[in-house]
Coordinates of C-alpha atoms in Angstrom, one line a residue:
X662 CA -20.9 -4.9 -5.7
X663 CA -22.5 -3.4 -8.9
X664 CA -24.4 -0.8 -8.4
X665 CA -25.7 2.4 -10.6
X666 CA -26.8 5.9 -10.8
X667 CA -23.7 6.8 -8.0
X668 CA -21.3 9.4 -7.4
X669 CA -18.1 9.3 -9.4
X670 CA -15.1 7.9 -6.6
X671 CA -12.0 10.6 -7.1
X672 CA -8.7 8.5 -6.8
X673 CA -5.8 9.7 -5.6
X674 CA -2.5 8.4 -6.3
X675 CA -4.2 6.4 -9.1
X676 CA -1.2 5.4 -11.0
X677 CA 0.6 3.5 -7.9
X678 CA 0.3 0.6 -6.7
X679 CA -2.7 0.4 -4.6
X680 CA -4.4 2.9 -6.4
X681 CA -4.3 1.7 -9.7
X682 CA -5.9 -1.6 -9.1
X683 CA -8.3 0.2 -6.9
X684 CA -9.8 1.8 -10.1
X685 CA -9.4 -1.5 -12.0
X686 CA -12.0 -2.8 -9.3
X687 CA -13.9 0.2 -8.9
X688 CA -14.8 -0.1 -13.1
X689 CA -15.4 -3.8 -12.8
X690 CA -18.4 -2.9 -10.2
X691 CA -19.5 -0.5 -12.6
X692 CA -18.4 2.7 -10.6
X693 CA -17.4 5.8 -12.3
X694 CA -13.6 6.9 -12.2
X695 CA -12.0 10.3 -11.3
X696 CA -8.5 10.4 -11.2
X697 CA -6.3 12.8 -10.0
X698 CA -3.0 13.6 -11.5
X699 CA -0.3 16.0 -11.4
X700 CA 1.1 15.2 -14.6
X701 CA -1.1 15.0 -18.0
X702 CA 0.9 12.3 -19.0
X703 CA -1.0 9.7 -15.9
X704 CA -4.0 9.9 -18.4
X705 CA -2.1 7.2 -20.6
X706 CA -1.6 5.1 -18.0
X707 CA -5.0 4.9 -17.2
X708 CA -8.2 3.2 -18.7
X709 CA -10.1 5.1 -21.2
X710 CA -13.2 5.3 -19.2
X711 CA -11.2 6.9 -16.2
X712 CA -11.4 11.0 -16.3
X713 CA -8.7 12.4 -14.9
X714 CA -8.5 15.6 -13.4
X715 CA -5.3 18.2 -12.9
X716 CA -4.6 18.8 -9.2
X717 CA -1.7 18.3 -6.7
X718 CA -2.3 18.0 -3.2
X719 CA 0.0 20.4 -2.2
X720 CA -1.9 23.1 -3.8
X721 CA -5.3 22.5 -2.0
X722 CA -7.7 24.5 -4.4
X723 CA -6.7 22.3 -7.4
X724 CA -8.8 19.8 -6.3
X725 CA -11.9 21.7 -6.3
X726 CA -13.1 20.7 -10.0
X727 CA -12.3 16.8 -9.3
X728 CA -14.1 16.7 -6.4
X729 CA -17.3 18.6 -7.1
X730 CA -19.9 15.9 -7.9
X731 CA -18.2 13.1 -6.5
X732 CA -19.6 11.0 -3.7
X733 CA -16.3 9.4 -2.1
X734 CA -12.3 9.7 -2.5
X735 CA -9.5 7.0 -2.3
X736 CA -6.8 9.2 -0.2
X737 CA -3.7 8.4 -0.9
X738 CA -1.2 11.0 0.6
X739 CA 1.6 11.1 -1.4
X740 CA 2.8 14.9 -0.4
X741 CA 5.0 16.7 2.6
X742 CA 2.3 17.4 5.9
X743 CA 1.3 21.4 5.4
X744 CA -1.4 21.2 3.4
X745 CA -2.8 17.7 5.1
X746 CA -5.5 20.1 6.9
X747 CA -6.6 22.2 3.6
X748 CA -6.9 19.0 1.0
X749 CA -8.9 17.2 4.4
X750 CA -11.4 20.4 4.6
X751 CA -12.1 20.3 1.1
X752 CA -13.4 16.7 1.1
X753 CA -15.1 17.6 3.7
X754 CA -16.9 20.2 1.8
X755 CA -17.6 18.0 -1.5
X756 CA -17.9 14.4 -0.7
X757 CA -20.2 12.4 1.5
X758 CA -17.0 9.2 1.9
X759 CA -13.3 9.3 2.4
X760 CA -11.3 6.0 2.4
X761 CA -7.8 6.6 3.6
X762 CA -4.9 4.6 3.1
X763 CA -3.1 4.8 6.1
X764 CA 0.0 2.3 8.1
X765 CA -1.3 -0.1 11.2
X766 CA 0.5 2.3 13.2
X767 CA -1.8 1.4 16.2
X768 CA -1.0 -2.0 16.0
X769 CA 0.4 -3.5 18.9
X770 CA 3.1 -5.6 17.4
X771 CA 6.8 -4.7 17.6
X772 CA 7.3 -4.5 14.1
X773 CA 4.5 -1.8 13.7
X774 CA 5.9 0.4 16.8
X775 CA 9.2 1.2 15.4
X776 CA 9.8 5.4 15.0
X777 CA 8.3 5.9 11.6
X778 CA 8.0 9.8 10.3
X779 CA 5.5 7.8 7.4
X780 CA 3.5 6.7 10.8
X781 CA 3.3 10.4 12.4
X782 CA 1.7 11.6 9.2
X783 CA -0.8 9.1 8.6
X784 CA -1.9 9.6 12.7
X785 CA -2.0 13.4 11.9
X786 CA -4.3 12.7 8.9
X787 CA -6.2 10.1 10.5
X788 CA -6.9 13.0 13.2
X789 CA -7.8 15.6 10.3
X790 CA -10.4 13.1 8.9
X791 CA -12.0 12.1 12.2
X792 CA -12.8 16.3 13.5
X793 CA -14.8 16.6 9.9
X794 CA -17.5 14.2 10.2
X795 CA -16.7 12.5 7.0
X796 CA -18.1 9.3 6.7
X797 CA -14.4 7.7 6.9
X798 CA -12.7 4.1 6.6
X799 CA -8.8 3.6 7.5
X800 CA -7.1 0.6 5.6
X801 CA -3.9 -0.5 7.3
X802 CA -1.9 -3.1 5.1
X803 CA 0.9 -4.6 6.4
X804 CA 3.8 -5.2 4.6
X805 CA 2.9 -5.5 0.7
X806 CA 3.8 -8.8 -1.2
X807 CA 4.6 -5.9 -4.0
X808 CA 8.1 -4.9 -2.5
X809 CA 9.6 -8.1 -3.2
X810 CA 10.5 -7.1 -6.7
X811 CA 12.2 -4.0 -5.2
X812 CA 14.0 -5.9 -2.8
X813 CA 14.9 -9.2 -4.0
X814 CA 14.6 -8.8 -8.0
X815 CA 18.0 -7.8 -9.2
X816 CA 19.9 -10.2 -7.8
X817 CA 17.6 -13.0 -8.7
X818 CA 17.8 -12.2 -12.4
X819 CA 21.5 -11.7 -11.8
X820 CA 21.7 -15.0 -10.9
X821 CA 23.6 -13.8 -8.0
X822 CA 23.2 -14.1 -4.6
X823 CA 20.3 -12.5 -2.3
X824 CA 22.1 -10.7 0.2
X825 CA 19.5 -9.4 3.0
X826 CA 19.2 -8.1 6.4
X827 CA 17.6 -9.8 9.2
X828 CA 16.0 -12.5 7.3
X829 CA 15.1 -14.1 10.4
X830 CA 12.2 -11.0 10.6
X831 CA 8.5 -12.6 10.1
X832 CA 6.1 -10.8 8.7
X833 CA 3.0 -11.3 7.0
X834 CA 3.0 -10.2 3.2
X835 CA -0.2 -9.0 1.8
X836 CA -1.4 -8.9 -1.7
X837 CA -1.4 -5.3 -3.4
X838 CA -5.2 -6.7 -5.1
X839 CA -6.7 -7.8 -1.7
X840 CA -6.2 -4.6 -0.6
X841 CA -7.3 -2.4 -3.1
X842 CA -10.6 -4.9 -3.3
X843 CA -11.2 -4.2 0.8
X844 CA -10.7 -0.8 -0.8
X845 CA -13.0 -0.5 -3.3
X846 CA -15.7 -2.3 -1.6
X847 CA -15.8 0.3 1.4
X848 CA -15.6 3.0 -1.3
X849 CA -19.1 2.3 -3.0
X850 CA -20.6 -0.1 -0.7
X851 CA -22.5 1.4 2.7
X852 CA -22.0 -0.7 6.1
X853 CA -17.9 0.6 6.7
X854 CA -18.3 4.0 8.1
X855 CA -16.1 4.1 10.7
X856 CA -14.7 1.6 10.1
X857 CA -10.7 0.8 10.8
X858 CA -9.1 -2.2 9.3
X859 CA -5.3 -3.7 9.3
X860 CA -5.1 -5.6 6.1
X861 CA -2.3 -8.9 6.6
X862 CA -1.9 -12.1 4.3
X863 CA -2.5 -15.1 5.9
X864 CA 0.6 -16.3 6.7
X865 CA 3.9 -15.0 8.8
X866 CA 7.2 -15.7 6.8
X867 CA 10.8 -15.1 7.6
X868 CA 12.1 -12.9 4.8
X869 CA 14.7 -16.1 3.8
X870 CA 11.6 -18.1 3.4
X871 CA 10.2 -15.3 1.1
X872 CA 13.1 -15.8 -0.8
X873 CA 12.6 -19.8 -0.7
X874 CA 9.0 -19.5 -2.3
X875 CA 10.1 -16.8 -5.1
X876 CA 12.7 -19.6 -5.8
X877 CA 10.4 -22.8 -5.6
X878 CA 7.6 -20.8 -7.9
X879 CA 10.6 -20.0 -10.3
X880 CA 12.2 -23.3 -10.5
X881 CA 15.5 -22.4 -9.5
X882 CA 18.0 -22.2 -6.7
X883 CA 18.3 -19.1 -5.1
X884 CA 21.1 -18.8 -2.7
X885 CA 20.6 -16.4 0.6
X886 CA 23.2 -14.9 2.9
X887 CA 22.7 -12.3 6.0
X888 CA 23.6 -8.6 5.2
X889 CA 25.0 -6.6 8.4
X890 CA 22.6 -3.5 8.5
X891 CA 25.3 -0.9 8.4
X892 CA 25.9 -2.3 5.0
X893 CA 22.2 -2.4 4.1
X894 CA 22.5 1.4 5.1
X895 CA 25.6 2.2 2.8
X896 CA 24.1 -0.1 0.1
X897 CA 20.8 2.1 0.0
X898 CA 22.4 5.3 -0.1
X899 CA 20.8 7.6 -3.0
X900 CA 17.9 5.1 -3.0
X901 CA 15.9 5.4 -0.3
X902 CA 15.9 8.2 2.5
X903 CA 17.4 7.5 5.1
X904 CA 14.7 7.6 7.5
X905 CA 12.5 4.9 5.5
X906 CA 15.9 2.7 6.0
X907 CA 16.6 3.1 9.6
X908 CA 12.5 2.4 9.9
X909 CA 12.7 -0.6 7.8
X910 CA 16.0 -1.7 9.8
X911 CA 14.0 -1.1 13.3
X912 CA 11.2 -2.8 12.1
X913 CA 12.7 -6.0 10.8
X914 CA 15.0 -6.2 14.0
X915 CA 12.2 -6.0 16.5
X916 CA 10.0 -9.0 14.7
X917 CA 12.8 -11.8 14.5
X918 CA 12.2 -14.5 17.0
X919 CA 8.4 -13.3 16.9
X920 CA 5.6 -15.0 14.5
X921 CA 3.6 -11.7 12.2
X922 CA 0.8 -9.6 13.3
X923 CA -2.0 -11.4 11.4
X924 CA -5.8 -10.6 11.4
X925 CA -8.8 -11.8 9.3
X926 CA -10.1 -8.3 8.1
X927 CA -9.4 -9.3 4.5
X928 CA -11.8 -12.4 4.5
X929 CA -14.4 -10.1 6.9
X930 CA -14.8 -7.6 4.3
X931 CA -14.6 -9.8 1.4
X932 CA -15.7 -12.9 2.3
X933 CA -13.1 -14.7 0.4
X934 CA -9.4 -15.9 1.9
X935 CA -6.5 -13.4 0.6
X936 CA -4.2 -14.4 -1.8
X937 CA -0.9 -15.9 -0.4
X938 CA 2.5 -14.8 -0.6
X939 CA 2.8 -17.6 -3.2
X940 CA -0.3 -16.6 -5.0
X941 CA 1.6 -13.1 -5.6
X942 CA 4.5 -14.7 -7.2
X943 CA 2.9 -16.7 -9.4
X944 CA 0.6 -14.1 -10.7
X945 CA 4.2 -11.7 -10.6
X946 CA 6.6 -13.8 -12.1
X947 CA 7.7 -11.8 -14.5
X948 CA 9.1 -9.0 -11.9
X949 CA 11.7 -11.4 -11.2
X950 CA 13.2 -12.6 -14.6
X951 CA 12.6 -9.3 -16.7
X952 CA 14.7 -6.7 -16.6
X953 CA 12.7 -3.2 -15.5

């Protein structure tokens, strides 16, 4: 995927998750690095050949110097709707590539068709991108291996139990660096324009059998017990709205008894398997025996 003489790729939301590996990968291929942050202190977090620009999405006409020059953007929406329709008509007017990181929201799988606000604005931007003419590719990843640590973690290194609703639900965990490779590869590579792809690992799980390989790869038991989900609800008060937990709760409830929505688009862009669930673990095992 090296190539030279390109366009610098803007990032958004480069110091999360997805987007920070995305620039990890876009360097490796020898792509130059914009990043965009609202805070000057993201410059630390970020390599030294990265050069990160000052802008926030919710004030549209910051991203003007970040964008001028560059020949694609990662989108990562990480704001409230309003200004979904300005930031889109700007990259519109500077760059030639958009890759959006969207939700499978069109996925016809029960666990995907659950009321989701996150959903509605990913379909509204989805709609934005598609009037301009950009040259644009959706990424959809499924559930990411990544939230285990959220989830699962404190207990674990408590030693106490992991206490869980629904752990019956199957789903199909993908790796955080599979999809930020998909990423960067339809970023700087031509061939994906127009392109819409739902990024899944390559295996459905039950969320207790999640639990069963973070305890195998750790080498210790890890006891398991069903949570109600009214008590999931008044255990994740102050922690996560409460929309994302009744989503999360709909979601889970409507894929127990059914295996995970899994595809191949992974392997069909990349041309190599992705990672497992157990992969993730081992390569993450710190998340779940060090304190945070």
């Amino acid at each position: 995927m090296h190539q030279t003489d390109i366009p610098p790729v803007l990032v958004t939301g480069a110091t999360g998750r997805i987007g920070r590996v995305v620039i990890d990968q876009l360097l490796g291929a020898g792509v130059p690095v914009r990043a965009l942050a609202r805070r000057t202190e993201a410059a630390a977090m970020l390599p030294p050949e990265v050069e990160v620009f000052a802008g926030d999405l919710t004030v549209p006409e910051s991203l003007d110097p970040a964008l001028r020059g560059a020949g694609a953007v990662f989108l990562v929406w990480t704001a409230p709707p309003r200004t979904a329709a300005a930031v889109v008509e700007r990259l519109a007017a500077h760059v030639r590539r958009v890759v959006f990181l969207s939700s499978p929201h069109q996925t016809p799988h029960p666990f995907f068709q659950q009321p989701n606000p996150m959903a509605e604005l990913h379909a509204g931007i989805e709609r934005l991108i598609a009037a301009t003419g950009l040259e644009s590719t959706i990424i959809r990843p499924g559930m990411l291996a990544s939230n285990a640590p959220a989830w699962w973690a404190p207990a674990i290194r408590a030693g106490e139990v992991v206490r869980w609703p629904h752990s019956a639900a199957e789903t199909a965990p993908v790796d955080d660096r599979d999809v930020a490779a998909v990423a960067a590869r339809t970023l700087c590579l031509d061939g994906y324009a127009s392109s819409d792809y739902v990024l899944t690992g390559p295996e459905s799980m039950t969320q207790a059998e999640q639990v069963d390989v973070i305890a195998d790869v750790l080498g210790q038991r890890i006891a398991f017990e069903e949570m109600t989900p009214d008590e999931f609800r008044r255990l994740s008060e102050g922690t996560a709205p409460g929309s994302v937990v009744d989503m999360l709760l709909a979601a889970w409830s409507a894929a127990v008894g059914q295996p995970a929505y899994i595809t191949t688009a992974v392997a069909d862009v990349l041309g190599t398997a992705p990672r497992t669930f157990r992969q993730w673990v081992a390569d993450h095992t710190t998340a779940f025996t060090k304190g945070v």
